[in-house]
Amino acid sequence: MASVATCLAVALIDTRPVIAQTARVSMSASASQVTVGEPFAIEIRADVSGGEVDDVELPDFGELEVLGRRVSRPFSVSFGFGSGGQRATVQSQIVHSFTLRATQPGSYTIQPAIVVVGPRRFASEPVRIEASGRAVPSNTPGMTPPASAGNGLNGNRNLALPPDGPLEGAAYDQDAFVRTVVDKSNAVVGEQVTATVYLYVRGGLSNAPTVTKEPTADGFWVQDLLPPNRSLSPSRQEVNGRGFNVYVLRRFAAFPLRPGTLQIAPTAIEIGGRPSLFDLLAGPSSALRRTGIPVTVEVSPLPERGDASRPAFVGELSLSAEVDRKDGRVGDAVTLRVIARGLGNLKALTLPDPSVEGMDVLTPEIEDKVTMELDQVGGSREFRWLLLARKPGSIPIPSTGVDVFDPATARYKHVATTPIALTITGSAAPADAQATADQAPQDGSEQLDFGAIRMRSALQRQQTPLHHESWFWLAVLGGPLLFVLARATAATRRRLGQAHAEKRGQRAFKSAQAALEAAQAAARGGDSKAAHAAIAVAIKAALEARLDEPVGGLTYPALRQHLLTRGMPAPLSDRVVGQLEAGETSRFNPLAAGGAELDVALEKSRGVIRELEKFAPTEASS
């Protein structure tokens, strides 16, 4: 495409004067002194005037390990005037970016890169790297566990993968594969099974992988263990003598809900499915797609126990009970709180309603707080019952208990609350009058029912007809009037809501413009990652303002489909999603694009936001 575009541009002008082909080739390192095992960047840049790059002969990095690679091909055509009239200067550029690391201390010399432009060859200067520190231990054949510090798990530990033996949970591929690992293949109902989905790739990732099929787990209650905002950083492993970069895609706790053979479905991923403009200029590319294999867990029922009527829980648990008051009067309400704390699926914990003599017990309110410490799901579950006192006296609230099963010891223990005593004063609620009427005389004589005894008499006068009452017509006409008033109020609120939404959208678009200004400021300061992050914030703010709904929880394929459903033209939806993907890739890439590429990204983002301001979405389907 670069050649076609260049030919079209040159064909529009007088080509009699020709500019000589020149090139400037540079190779630079992010640091000349590095630490063994730590990644660093090498950038090879060729700026060509008067022609295009025909070929690039990249240097052999020798013992330096290549972790990632990225290529971009921006180009431009400029016009000028000389003594021979109008002329065109064709300028092209190619940038090769590498992420490397040294595995041994020492001095490394990277030989010059060669760029071929027509019949001429241009070379860069060599680069010298000094690596210090201790050597990275060589891996033995089989598997070595990834280092926990590189997975962006916010302190969560990694699963211990077997260093030797068969590769479980994956179909091995020498270039890339997806692996699903569970910390236990046998569990009991309610026991936590921790599952992790890894992506193994040779080399680095130029684009963030997209999970096209999630690892569904039917028969499990699932809790995600990864923080929502995390970096996608690799660890290094060796499998069957080949080095792989390992990325953690998913990690979750799965609690079996029933016994039997349960399955965690395979995960499917796609890398590089939608190339950017620069990738198109570089030539055709294809998406890398991989699908894992299912993993099964054998689930056994809980062992039998003495009293099967009591609730059971798997994990660790403590119970406490308290009331908001211990003294009250008949008719007062008392709140009973029972708090369960521990490790396990607390959302599955049930407690029976307390049986308290002389008090009515209402349906409880339940509040859950989930925590995740070192991949262990836990937290608290609070039950709140409202108790209504019906008689005076000292009323005990009995204890409530749970049988807790510990999978490590395969034993139960009973955990219970402490009983609580209430003191209720006042008079008991009056008995039903019908209960007195139903009492039979002791002598067996027939009981006569005289009805209720009246202590006063009154003459019953003729009642005035309802339609003669002063309030009758007000009551008759009040309903339609209220209906009309309600409709008018609803219409007014709708109009106000629309106006508020328009103002909210205007504020959001102003925020998007402010984010673009922040991106431009970051670009001028040389912080390309911050600039790309601000670009993504700007596009997302403008998109959510126009759709009037959040889109942060959607994957890129789902977002593209949703935009088409809301009536967005396919070219615009592709540009929106493409800009978001490019921004995310650059944020996580140690060789984030800068300079001219960042200026192009900013200009494209401004164009996308201007189109979003004109876009009128259809109503979201329910």
Coordinates of C-alpha atoms in Angstrom, one line a residue:
M1 CA 0.0 0.0 0.0
A2 CA 2.9 2.4 0.7
S3 CA 4.2 1.9 -2.9
V4 CA 0.8 2.5 -4.4
A5 CA 0.2 5.6 -2.3
T6 CA 3.6 7.0 -3.2
C7 CA 3.1 6.4 -6.9
L8 CA -0.2 8.1 -6.8
A9 CA 1.2 11.2 -5.1
V10 CA 4.2 11.4 -7.5
A11 CA 1.9 11.0 -10.5
L12 CA 0.0 14.2 -9.6
I13 CA 3.0 16.5 -10.0
D14 CA 5.8 17.3 -12.5
T15 CA 8.5 14.7 -12.0
R16 CA 11.2 16.2 -14.1
P17 CA 13.5 17.1 -11.3
V18 CA 14.4 14.0 -9.2
I19 CA 15.7 14.0 -5.7
A20 CA 18.7 11.8 -5.0
Q21 CA 18.0 8.8 -2.8
T22 CA 19.5 9.3 0.7
A23 CA 18.9 7.4 4.0
R24 CA 19.8 7.9 7.6
V25 CA 20.0 4.7 9.6
S26 CA 20.3 4.7 13.4
M27 CA 20.3 2.0 16.0
S28 CA 19.9 2.9 19.7
A29 CA 19.5 1.2 23.0
S30 CA 17.3 2.2 25.9
A31 CA 20.4 1.7 28.2
S32 CA 24.0 0.8 27.5
Q33 CA 24.4 -0.8 30.9
V34 CA 21.8 -3.4 31.9
T35 CA 21.2 -6.0 34.5
V36 CA 21.1 -9.7 33.6
G37 CA 17.6 -10.9 33.2
E38 CA 16.0 -7.4 32.9
P39 CA 14.5 -6.5 29.5
F40 CA 15.8 -3.5 27.5
A41 CA 14.9 -2.0 24.2
I42 CA 16.7 -1.7 20.8
E43 CA 15.3 0.5 18.1
I44 CA 16.5 0.5 14.5
R45 CA 15.2 3.5 12.5
A46 CA 15.6 4.3 8.8
D47 CA 14.6 7.7 7.4
V48 CA 14.7 7.6 3.6
S49 CA 14.4 10.7 1.3
G50 CA 13.8 10.3 -2.4
G51 CA 12.7 6.7 -2.3
E52 CA 11.5 3.8 -0.2
V53 CA 13.1 1.1 1.8
D54 CA 13.6 -2.1 -0.3
D55 CA 15.1 -4.3 2.4
V56 CA 16.4 -4.3 5.9
E57 CA 19.2 -6.6 7.0
L58 CA 18.7 -6.9 10.8
P59 CA 21.7 -7.8 13.0
D60 CA 22.2 -11.1 14.7
F61 CA 21.6 -10.5 18.4
G62 CA 23.7 -13.6 19.3
E63 CA 23.3 -14.7 22.9
L64 CA 20.9 -11.8 23.7
E65 CA 17.4 -13.2 24.0
V66 CA 14.7 -11.6 21.9
L67 CA 11.5 -11.2 24.0
G68 CA 9.4 -9.1 21.5
R69 CA 9.4 -7.3 18.2
R70 CA 7.4 -4.6 16.6
V71 CA 7.5 -3.0 13.1
S72 CA 6.0 0.2 11.8
R73 CA 6.1 1.9 8.4
P74 CA 4.9 5.5 8.4
F75 CA 5.6 7.5 5.2
S76 CA 5.0 11.0 3.9
V77 CA 5.1 13.0 0.7
S78 CA 6.3 16.7 0.8
F79 CA 6.2 19.3 -1.9
G80 CA 8.6 22.1 -2.8
F81 CA 9.8 24.4 -5.5
G82 CA 13.2 24.5 -7.1
S83 CA 14.8 26.1 -10.2
G84 CA 13.2 23.5 -12.4
G85 CA 9.7 24.1 -11.1
Q86 CA 7.6 22.0 -8.8
R87 CA 9.1 18.9 -7.4
A88 CA 8.2 16.2 -4.8
T89 CA 10.3 14.8 -2.1
V90 CA 9.1 11.3 -1.2
Q91 CA 10.1 10.4 2.4
S92 CA 9.6 7.0 3.9
Q93 CA 10.4 5.6 7.3
I94 CA 10.7 2.1 8.9
V95 CA 11.2 1.4 12.5
H96 CA 12.1 -2.0 14.0
S97 CA 11.7 -2.2 17.8
F98 CA 13.0 -5.1 19.8
T99 CA 12.8 -6.1 23.5
L100 CA 15.9 -8.0 24.5
R101 CA 17.5 -9.4 27.7
A102 CA 20.9 -10.8 28.6
T103 CA 21.1 -14.2 30.3
Q104 CA 24.8 -14.0 31.1
P105 CA 26.9 -11.1 32.3
G106 CA 29.4 -9.7 29.9
S107 CA 29.9 -7.3 27.0
Y108 CA 27.7 -7.6 23.9
T109 CA 28.3 -5.9 20.5
I110 CA 25.3 -5.6 18.2
Q111 CA 26.5 -5.3 14.6
P112 CA 25.2 -2.6 12.3
A113 CA 21.8 -2.8 10.7
I114 CA 21.8 -2.5 6.8
V115 CA 19.0 -0.7 4.9
V116 CA 18.8 -1.2 1.1
V117 CA 17.3 1.7 -0.9
G118 CA 17.5 1.0 -4.7
P119 CA 21.1 0.1 -5.6
R120 CA 22.5 1.7 -2.4
R121 CA 23.1 0.2 1.0
F122 CA 23.2 2.3 4.2
A123 CA 24.4 1.0 7.6
S124 CA 23.9 2.1 11.2
E125 CA 26.6 2.3 13.9
P126 CA 27.1 -0.8 16.1
V127 CA 25.7 -0.7 19.6
R128 CA 27.6 -2.0 22.7
I129 CA 25.8 -3.4 25.7
E130 CA 27.4 -4.1 29.1
A131 CA 25.4 -6.6 31.2
S132 CA 26.1 -7.1 34.9
G133 CA 24.7 -9.4 37.6
R134 CA 24.5 -13.1 38.1
A135 CA 23.6 -15.4 35.3
V136 CA 20.0 -16.6 34.8
P137 CA 20.0 -20.3 35.7
S138 CA 19.5 -22.5 32.7
N139 CA 16.2 -24.4 32.6
T140 CA 16.1 -28.2 32.4
P141 CA 13.8 -29.9 29.9
G142 CA 10.2 -30.0 31.0
M143 CA 8.4 -27.3 32.9
T144 CA 9.6 -24.6 35.3
P145 CA 7.2 -22.5 37.2
P146 CA 6.8 -18.8 36.2
A147 CA 8.0 -16.2 38.6
S148 CA 5.2 -14.6 40.5
A149 CA 6.6 -11.1 40.3
G150 CA 6.0 -10.9 36.5
N151 CA 2.4 -11.7 36.2
G152 CA 0.7 -8.6 37.4
L153 CA -1.3 -10.4 40.1
N154 CA -1.2 -7.7 42.7
G155 CA 0.6 -10.0 45.2
N156 CA -1.3 -13.2 44.4
R157 CA 0.9 -16.3 44.4
N158 CA 1.4 -18.5 41.3
L159 CA 0.4 -22.1 41.2
A160 CA 3.3 -24.6 41.5
L161 CA 3.6 -26.1 38.0
P162 CA 5.4 -29.5 37.8
P163 CA 9.0 -29.0 36.7
D164 CA 9.1 -32.3 34.9
G165 CA 6.6 -34.8 33.4
P166 CA 3.8 -34.5 30.9
L167 CA 2.3 -31.2 29.9
E168 CA -1.1 -31.3 31.5
G169 CA -3.9 -29.0 30.5
A170 CA -2.6 -28.0 27.1
A171 CA -2.1 -29.2 23.6
Y172 CA 1.6 -28.4 22.9
D173 CA 2.5 -26.2 20.0
Q174 CA 6.1 -25.1 19.3
D175 CA 4.9 -21.5 18.5
A176 CA 2.1 -20.8 21.0
F177 CA -0.5 -22.6 23.0
V178 CA -3.1 -22.1 25.8
R179 CA -2.8 -24.0 29.1
T180 CA -5.4 -24.4 31.9
V181 CA -4.1 -25.5 35.3
V182 CA -6.1 -26.4 38.4
D183 CA -4.5 -26.8 41.8
K184 CA -6.5 -30.0 42.5
S185 CA -8.2 -32.5 40.3
N186 CA -10.2 -34.0 43.1
A187 CA -12.4 -32.0 45.5
V188 CA -15.5 -32.2 47.6
V189 CA -18.7 -30.2 47.0
G190 CA -18.0 -26.6 48.2
E191 CA -14.2 -26.8 48.2
Q192 CA -12.3 -24.2 46.4
V193 CA -10.5 -25.2 43.2
T194 CA -8.2 -22.5 41.8
A195 CA -7.9 -22.5 38.0
T196 CA -5.3 -20.5 36.0
V197 CA -5.3 -20.0 32.2
Y198 CA -1.8 -19.3 30.7
L199 CA -0.8 -18.2 27.3
Y200 CA 2.6 -19.6 26.1
V201 CA 4.2 -17.8 23.1
R202 CA 7.6 -17.8 21.5
G203 CA 8.9 -14.3 21.5
G204 CA 6.9 -11.3 22.7
L205 CA 3.4 -10.0 22.0
S206 CA 3.1 -7.0 19.6
N207 CA -0.7 -6.9 20.3
A208 CA -2.6 -7.7 23.4
P209 CA -4.3 -11.1 23.1
T210 CA -8.1 -11.1 22.9
V211 CA -10.0 -13.9 24.7
T212 CA -12.6 -14.9 22.2
K213 CA -14.0 -17.8 24.3
E214 CA -14.1 -17.6 28.1
P215 CA -13.3 -20.7 30.3
T216 CA -16.8 -21.4 31.4
A217 CA -17.3 -23.7 34.4
D218 CA -20.8 -25.3 34.5
G219 CA -21.6 -26.7 37.9
F220 CA -19.2 -24.3 39.7
W221 CA -19.7 -21.0 41.5
V222 CA -16.9 -18.8 40.2
Q223 CA -15.0 -15.9 41.7
D224 CA -12.4 -14.0 39.7
L225 CA -9.1 -13.6 41.5
L226 CA -7.3 -11.1 39.2
P227 CA -7.5 -7.4 39.8
P228 CA -9.5 -5.6 37.1
N229 CA -6.7 -3.3 36.1
R230 CA -3.4 -5.1 35.8
S231 CA -0.4 -5.2 33.5
L232 CA 0.1 -8.1 31.2
S233 CA 3.7 -9.0 31.9
P234 CA 5.4 -12.2 30.9
S235 CA 7.4 -14.8 32.8
R236 CA 9.9 -17.0 31.2
Q237 CA 9.6 -20.8 31.0
E238 CA 11.2 -23.6 29.1
V239 CA 9.0 -26.4 27.6
N240 CA 10.6 -29.3 25.8
G241 CA 13.8 -27.4 25.4
R242 CA 12.1 -24.3 23.9
G243 CA 11.9 -20.9 25.7
F244 CA 8.4 -19.4 26.0
N245 CA 7.0 -16.2 27.4
V246 CA 4.1 -17.0 29.7
Y247 CA 1.2 -14.7 30.3
V248 CA -1.5 -15.2 32.9
L249 CA -4.9 -14.5 31.1
R250 CA -7.4 -15.7 33.7
R251 CA -7.3 -16.9 37.3
F252 CA -10.5 -17.7 39.2
A253 CA -11.7 -19.8 42.2
A254 CA -14.3 -22.4 41.3
F255 CA -16.5 -23.9 44.0
P256 CA -18.2 -27.2 43.0
L257 CA -22.0 -27.1 43.5
R258 CA -22.7 -30.8 42.9
P259 CA -20.8 -34.1 42.9
G260 CA -19.7 -35.8 39.8
T261 CA -17.2 -35.1 37.0
L262 CA -17.3 -31.3 36.3
Q263 CA -15.4 -29.6 33.5
I264 CA -13.7 -26.3 32.9
A265 CA -14.3 -25.5 29.2
P266 CA -11.3 -24.6 27.0
T267 CA -10.2 -21.0 26.5
A268 CA -9.8 -19.5 23.0
I269 CA -7.6 -16.5 22.2
E270 CA -6.7 -14.4 19.2
I271 CA -3.7 -12.3 18.6
G272 CA -3.3 -9.6 15.9
G273 CA -6.7 -10.2 14.3
R274 CA -7.3 -6.6 13.3
P275 CA -4.1 -5.0 12.0
S276 CA -3.6 -1.3 12.2
L277 CA -2.7 1.1 9.3
F278 CA 1.0 0.6 10.0
D279 CA 0.6 -3.2 9.9
L280 CA -1.2 -2.9 6.6
L281 CA 1.5 -0.8 5.1
A282 CA 4.1 -3.3 6.3
G283 CA 2.4 -6.1 4.3
P284 CA -0.3 -8.8 4.9
S285 CA -0.6 -10.4 8.3
S286 CA -2.8 -13.1 9.7
A287 CA -4.2 -13.6 13.2
L288 CA -2.8 -16.2 15.5
R289 CA -5.6 -18.2 17.1
R290 CA -5.3 -20.9 19.7
T291 CA -7.8 -22.9 21.7
G292 CA -6.9 -24.8 24.9
I293 CA -8.3 -28.1 26.1
P294 CA -11.0 -28.8 28.7
V295 CA -9.9 -29.7 32.3
T296 CA -12.0 -32.0 34.5
V297 CA -12.4 -32.1 38.2
E298 CA -13.7 -35.1 40.1
V299 CA -16.1 -33.9 42.8
S300 CA -17.2 -36.1 45.7
P301 CA -20.1 -35.4 48.1
L302 CA -19.5 -34.3 51.6
P303 CA -19.0 -37.2 54.1
E304 CA -21.9 -38.2 56.3
R305 CA -22.3 -36.5 59.7
G306 CA -24.3 -37.0 62.8
D307 CA -27.1 -34.4 62.3
A308 CA -27.7 -33.9 58.6
S309 CA -30.4 -31.3 59.4
R310 CA -27.8 -28.7 60.5
P311 CA -26.3 -26.5 57.7
A312 CA -22.8 -27.5 56.5
F313 CA -20.0 -25.3 55.3
V314 CA -16.6 -26.2 53.6
G315 CA -13.6 -24.2 54.6
E316 CA -12.9 -22.1 57.7
L317 CA -15.6 -20.3 59.7
S318 CA -16.4 -18.4 62.9
L319 CA -19.8 -17.2 64.0
S320 CA -20.8 -14.3 66.3
A321 CA -24.2 -13.0 67.3
E322 CA -25.4 -9.6 68.8
V323 CA -28.6 -7.6 69.2
D324 CA -29.1 -3.9 69.0
R325 CA -30.8 -3.8 72.4
K326 CA -31.2 -6.3 75.3
D327 CA -34.1 -4.4 77.0
G328 CA -37.5 -3.5 75.4
R329 CA -41.2 -3.4 75.7
V330 CA -43.9 -5.5 74.2
G331 CA -44.4 -4.5 70.6
D332 CA -40.8 -3.2 70.2
A333 CA -38.5 -4.5 67.5
V334 CA -35.1 -6.0 68.2
T335 CA -32.5 -6.6 65.5
L336 CA -30.5 -9.9 65.7
R337 CA -27.2 -9.9 63.8
V338 CA -25.3 -13.1 63.1
I339 CA -22.0 -12.6 61.4
A340 CA -20.1 -15.4 59.7
R341 CA -16.4 -14.8 58.8
G342 CA -13.9 -17.2 57.2
L343 CA -12.5 -18.7 54.0
G344 CA -14.7 -20.4 51.4
N345 CA -17.9 -19.8 49.5
L346 CA -19.7 -17.7 52.1
K347 CA -22.4 -16.8 49.6
A348 CA -23.5 -20.5 49.8
L349 CA -23.8 -20.4 53.6
T350 CA -27.4 -20.7 55.0
L351 CA -28.7 -20.4 58.6
P352 CA -32.1 -21.4 59.9
D353 CA -34.4 -18.7 61.2
P354 CA -34.1 -18.5 65.0
S355 CA -37.0 -20.0 67.0
V356 CA -37.7 -17.5 69.9
E357 CA -40.7 -18.1 72.1
G358 CA -42.9 -15.0 72.5
M359 CA -41.4 -13.2 69.5
D360 CA -42.3 -13.0 65.9
V361 CA -39.3 -13.6 63.5
L362 CA -39.3 -11.8 60.1
T363 CA -37.4 -12.9 57.0
P364 CA -33.7 -11.8 57.3
E365 CA -31.7 -9.3 55.3
I366 CA -28.3 -10.7 54.1
E367 CA -25.2 -8.8 53.3
D368 CA -22.0 -10.3 51.7
K369 CA -18.5 -9.0 51.7
V370 CA -16.0 -11.0 49.6
T371 CA -12.2 -10.8 50.1
M372 CA -9.4 -12.5 48.2
E373 CA -6.1 -13.1 50.1
L374 CA -3.4 -15.1 48.5
D375 CA -5.9 -16.7 46.0
Q376 CA -8.2 -17.8 48.9
V377 CA -11.7 -16.5 48.6
G378 CA -13.3 -15.5 51.9
G379 CA -14.9 -12.6 53.6
S380 CA -18.1 -12.3 55.7
R381 CA -21.8 -12.9 55.5
E382 CA -24.2 -11.0 57.8
F383 CA -27.8 -12.2 58.6
R384 CA -30.1 -9.6 60.1
W385 CA -33.4 -10.7 61.6
L386 CA -36.1 -8.4 63.0
L387 CA -37.7 -9.8 66.2
L388 CA -41.1 -8.4 67.4
A389 CA -41.8 -9.0 71.1
R390 CA -45.3 -10.3 72.0
K391 CA -45.0 -11.0 75.7
P392 CA -43.0 -9.7 78.7
G393 CA -40.4 -11.6 80.6
S394 CA -36.9 -12.9 80.2
I395 CA -36.7 -14.3 76.6
P396 CA -33.6 -16.3 75.5
I397 CA -32.4 -16.3 72.0
P398 CA -30.9 -19.7 71.4
S399 CA -27.6 -20.3 69.7
T400 CA -27.3 -21.2 66.0
G401 CA -24.6 -23.4 64.6
V402 CA -22.9 -24.8 61.5
D403 CA -21.0 -28.0 60.8
V404 CA -17.7 -26.9 59.2
F405 CA -15.8 -29.4 57.0
D406 CA -12.1 -29.0 56.7
P407 CA -10.9 -30.7 53.4
A408 CA -7.3 -30.9 54.7
T409 CA -8.2 -33.1 57.6
A410 CA -11.4 -34.5 56.2
R411 CA -13.2 -33.8 59.5
Y412 CA -16.1 -31.8 60.7
K413 CA -16.3 -29.4 63.6
H414 CA -19.3 -27.6 65.0
V415 CA -19.3 -23.8 65.2
A416 CA -22.0 -22.0 67.1
T417 CA -23.0 -18.6 68.5
T418 CA -23.5 -17.8 72.2
P419 CA -27.1 -17.6 73.5
I420 CA -28.5 -14.1 74.2
A421 CA -31.1 -13.1 76.9
L422 CA -33.6 -10.4 76.3
T423 CA -35.7 -8.6 79.0
I424 CA -39.1 -7.5 77.8
T425 CA -41.4 -5.4 79.9
G426 CA -45.0 -4.3 79.6
S427 CA -48.3 -6.1 79.2
A428 CA -49.0 -9.0 77.0
A429 CA -50.9 -8.5 73.8
P430 CA -54.7 -8.8 74.4
A431 CA -56.2 -12.2 73.6
D432 CA -58.7 -12.6 70.8
A433 CA -62.3 -11.8 71.8
Q434 CA -63.4 -14.9 69.9
A435 CA -61.4 -17.1 72.2
T436 CA -63.6 -16.0 75.1
A437 CA -66.8 -16.5 73.1
D438 CA -65.7 -20.1 72.2
Q439 CA -65.3 -21.2 75.8
A440 CA -68.1 -23.6 76.8
P441 CA -69.8 -23.5 80.3
Q442 CA -68.6 -26.2 82.8
D443 CA -72.1 -27.4 83.7
G444 CA -72.8 -28.6 80.2
S445 CA -75.9 -26.3 79.7
E446 CA -76.4 -24.7 76.3
Q447 CA -74.5 -21.5 75.7
L448 CA -76.6 -18.5 74.5
D449 CA -74.9 -16.1 72.1
F450 CA -76.2 -12.6 72.8
G451 CA -73.6 -10.9 70.6
A452 CA -71.4 -8.0 71.7
I453 CA -72.7 -6.0 74.7
R454 CA -73.4 -2.3 73.8
M455 CA -72.9 0.2 76.5
R456 CA -74.6 3.1 74.6
S457 CA -77.6 3.4 72.4
A458 CA -78.1 5.7 69.4
L459 CA -80.9 6.3 66.8
Q460 CA -80.0 5.4 63.3
R461 CA -80.9 8.3 61.1
Q462 CA -81.5 8.4 57.4
Q463 CA -78.2 8.7 55.5
T464 CA -77.6 11.4 52.9
P465 CA -77.1 9.9 49.4
L466 CA -73.4 9.8 48.3
H467 CA -73.9 11.9 45.2
H468 CA -75.3 14.7 47.4
E469 CA -72.1 14.8 49.5
S470 CA -69.8 17.7 48.8
W471 CA -66.7 15.5 48.3
F472 CA -68.5 13.1 45.8
W473 CA -67.8 14.9 42.6
L474 CA -64.2 15.7 43.7
A475 CA -63.6 12.0 44.2
V476 CA -65.1 11.1 40.8
L477 CA -63.1 13.7 38.9
G478 CA -60.0 13.5 41.0
G479 CA -58.9 10.2 39.3
P480 CA -58.8 11.6 35.7
L481 CA -57.3 14.8 36.9
L482 CA -54.5 13.0 38.8
F483 CA -53.9 10.8 35.6
V484 CA -53.5 13.9 33.4
L485 CA -51.3 15.5 36.0
A486 CA -49.1 12.4 36.2
R487 CA -48.8 12.2 32.4
A488 CA -47.8 15.9 32.3
T489 CA -45.3 15.4 35.1
A490 CA -43.8 12.3 33.3
A491 CA -43.4 14.3 30.1
T492 CA -41.7 17.2 31.9
R493 CA -39.4 14.8 33.6
R494 CA -38.6 13.2 30.3
R495 CA -37.7 16.5 28.8
L496 CA -35.6 17.5 31.8
G497 CA -33.9 14.1 31.6
Q498 CA -33.1 14.6 27.9
A499 CA -31.7 18.0 28.6
H500 CA -29.7 16.6 31.5
A501 CA -28.4 13.8 29.3
E502 CA -27.4 16.4 26.6
K503 CA -25.6 18.4 29.2
R504 CA -23.9 15.3 30.5
G505 CA -22.9 14.4 27.0
Q506 CA -21.5 17.8 26.4
R507 CA -19.5 17.6 29.7
A508 CA -18.2 14.2 28.6
F509 CA -17.1 15.5 25.2
K510 CA -15.3 18.3 27.0
S511 CA -13.6 15.7 29.2
A512 CA -12.6 13.9 26.1
Q513 CA -11.1 17.0 24.6
A514 CA -9.2 17.6 27.9
A515 CA -7.9 14.1 27.8
L516 CA -6.6 14.7 24.2
E517 CA -4.9 17.8 25.4
A518 CA -3.3 15.8 28.2
A519 CA -2.2 13.2 25.7
Q520 CA -0.6 15.9 23.5
A521 CA 1.2 17.4 26.6
A522 CA 2.5 13.9 27.5
A523 CA 3.7 13.4 23.9
R524 CA 5.6 16.6 24.0
G525 CA 7.2 15.5 27.3
G526 CA 8.3 12.2 25.7
D527 CA 5.9 10.0 27.9
S528 CA 4.4 8.0 25.1
K529 CA 2.7 5.5 27.4
A530 CA 0.8 8.2 29.3
A531 CA -0.1 9.8 25.9
H532 CA -1.6 6.5 24.7
A533 CA -3.5 6.0 28.0
A534 CA -5.0 9.5 27.7
I535 CA -6.0 8.8 24.1
A536 CA -7.9 5.7 25.2
V537 CA -9.6 7.6 28.0
A538 CA -10.7 10.3 25.5
I539 CA -12.1 7.9 23.0
K540 CA -13.9 5.9 25.7
A541 CA -15.4 9.0 27.3
A542 CA -16.7 10.3 23.9
L543 CA -18.1 6.8 23.1
E544 CA -19.9 6.4 26.4
A545 CA -21.2 10.0 26.2
R546 CA -22.7 9.3 22.7
L547 CA -24.1 5.8 23.7
D548 CA -25.2 7.0 27.1
E549 CA -24.1 3.6 28.6
P550 CA -20.8 2.2 29.9
V551 CA -18.7 0.0 27.6
G552 CA -15.7 -0.8 29.8
G553 CA -16.9 -4.4 30.5
L554 CA -17.0 -5.4 26.8
T555 CA -14.3 -7.2 24.9
Y556 CA -13.2 -5.6 21.7
P557 CA -15.1 -8.1 19.5
A558 CA -18.2 -7.6 21.7
L559 CA -17.8 -3.8 21.6
R560 CA -17.6 -3.8 17.8
Q561 CA -20.7 -5.9 17.5
H562 CA -22.5 -3.7 20.1
L563 CA -21.6 -0.5 18.1
L564 CA -23.0 -2.1 15.0
T565 CA -26.2 -3.0 16.9
R566 CA -26.5 0.6 18.1
G567 CA -26.5 1.8 14.4
M568 CA -22.8 2.8 14.1
P569 CA -21.4 2.4 10.5
A570 CA -18.9 -0.4 10.2
P571 CA -15.9 1.9 9.2
L572 CA -16.4 4.1 12.2
S573 CA -16.8 1.2 14.6
D574 CA -13.6 -0.3 13.2
R575 CA -11.7 3.0 13.7
V576 CA -13.0 3.3 17.3
V577 CA -12.1 -0.2 18.3
G578 CA -8.8 0.0 16.4
Q579 CA -7.8 3.1 18.3
L580 CA -8.7 1.6 21.6
E581 CA -6.7 -1.6 20.8
A582 CA -3.7 0.4 19.6
G583 CA -3.7 2.5 22.8
E584 CA -3.9 -0.6 25.0
T585 CA -1.1 -2.3 23.0
S586 CA 1.2 0.7 23.4
R587 CA 0.5 1.1 27.1
F588 CA 1.7 -2.5 27.8
N589 CA 4.6 -2.4 25.2
P590 CA 8.0 -1.3 26.6
L591 CA 8.7 0.1 23.1
A592 CA 5.6 2.3 22.9
A593 CA 5.5 4.3 19.7
G594 CA 6.5 8.0 19.9
G595 CA 7.4 10.9 17.7
A596 CA 5.6 11.0 14.4
E597 CA 3.6 7.8 15.1
L598 CA 2.2 9.4 18.2
D599 CA 1.3 12.5 16.3
V600 CA -0.6 10.4 13.8
A601 CA -2.4 8.6 16.6
L602 CA -3.4 11.9 18.2
E603 CA -4.8 13.2 14.8
K604 CA -6.7 10.0 14.2
S605 CA -8.2 10.2 17.7
R606 CA -9.4 13.8 17.1
G607 CA -11.0 12.6 13.9
V608 CA -12.7 9.7 15.6
I609 CA -14.1 12.0 18.4
R610 CA -15.4 14.5 15.8
E611 CA -17.3 11.6 14.1
L612 CA -18.6 10.4 17.4
E613 CA -20.1 13.9 18.1
K614 CA -22.1 13.6 14.9
F615 CA -23.1 10.0 15.4
A616 CA -26.8 9.4 16.5
P617 CA -27.1 5.9 18.0
T618 CA -30.3 3.9 18.0
E619 CA -32.0 2.8 21.2
A620 CA -30.3 0.0 23.1
S621 CA -32.3 -3.3 22.9
S622 CA -33.6 -4.6 26.2

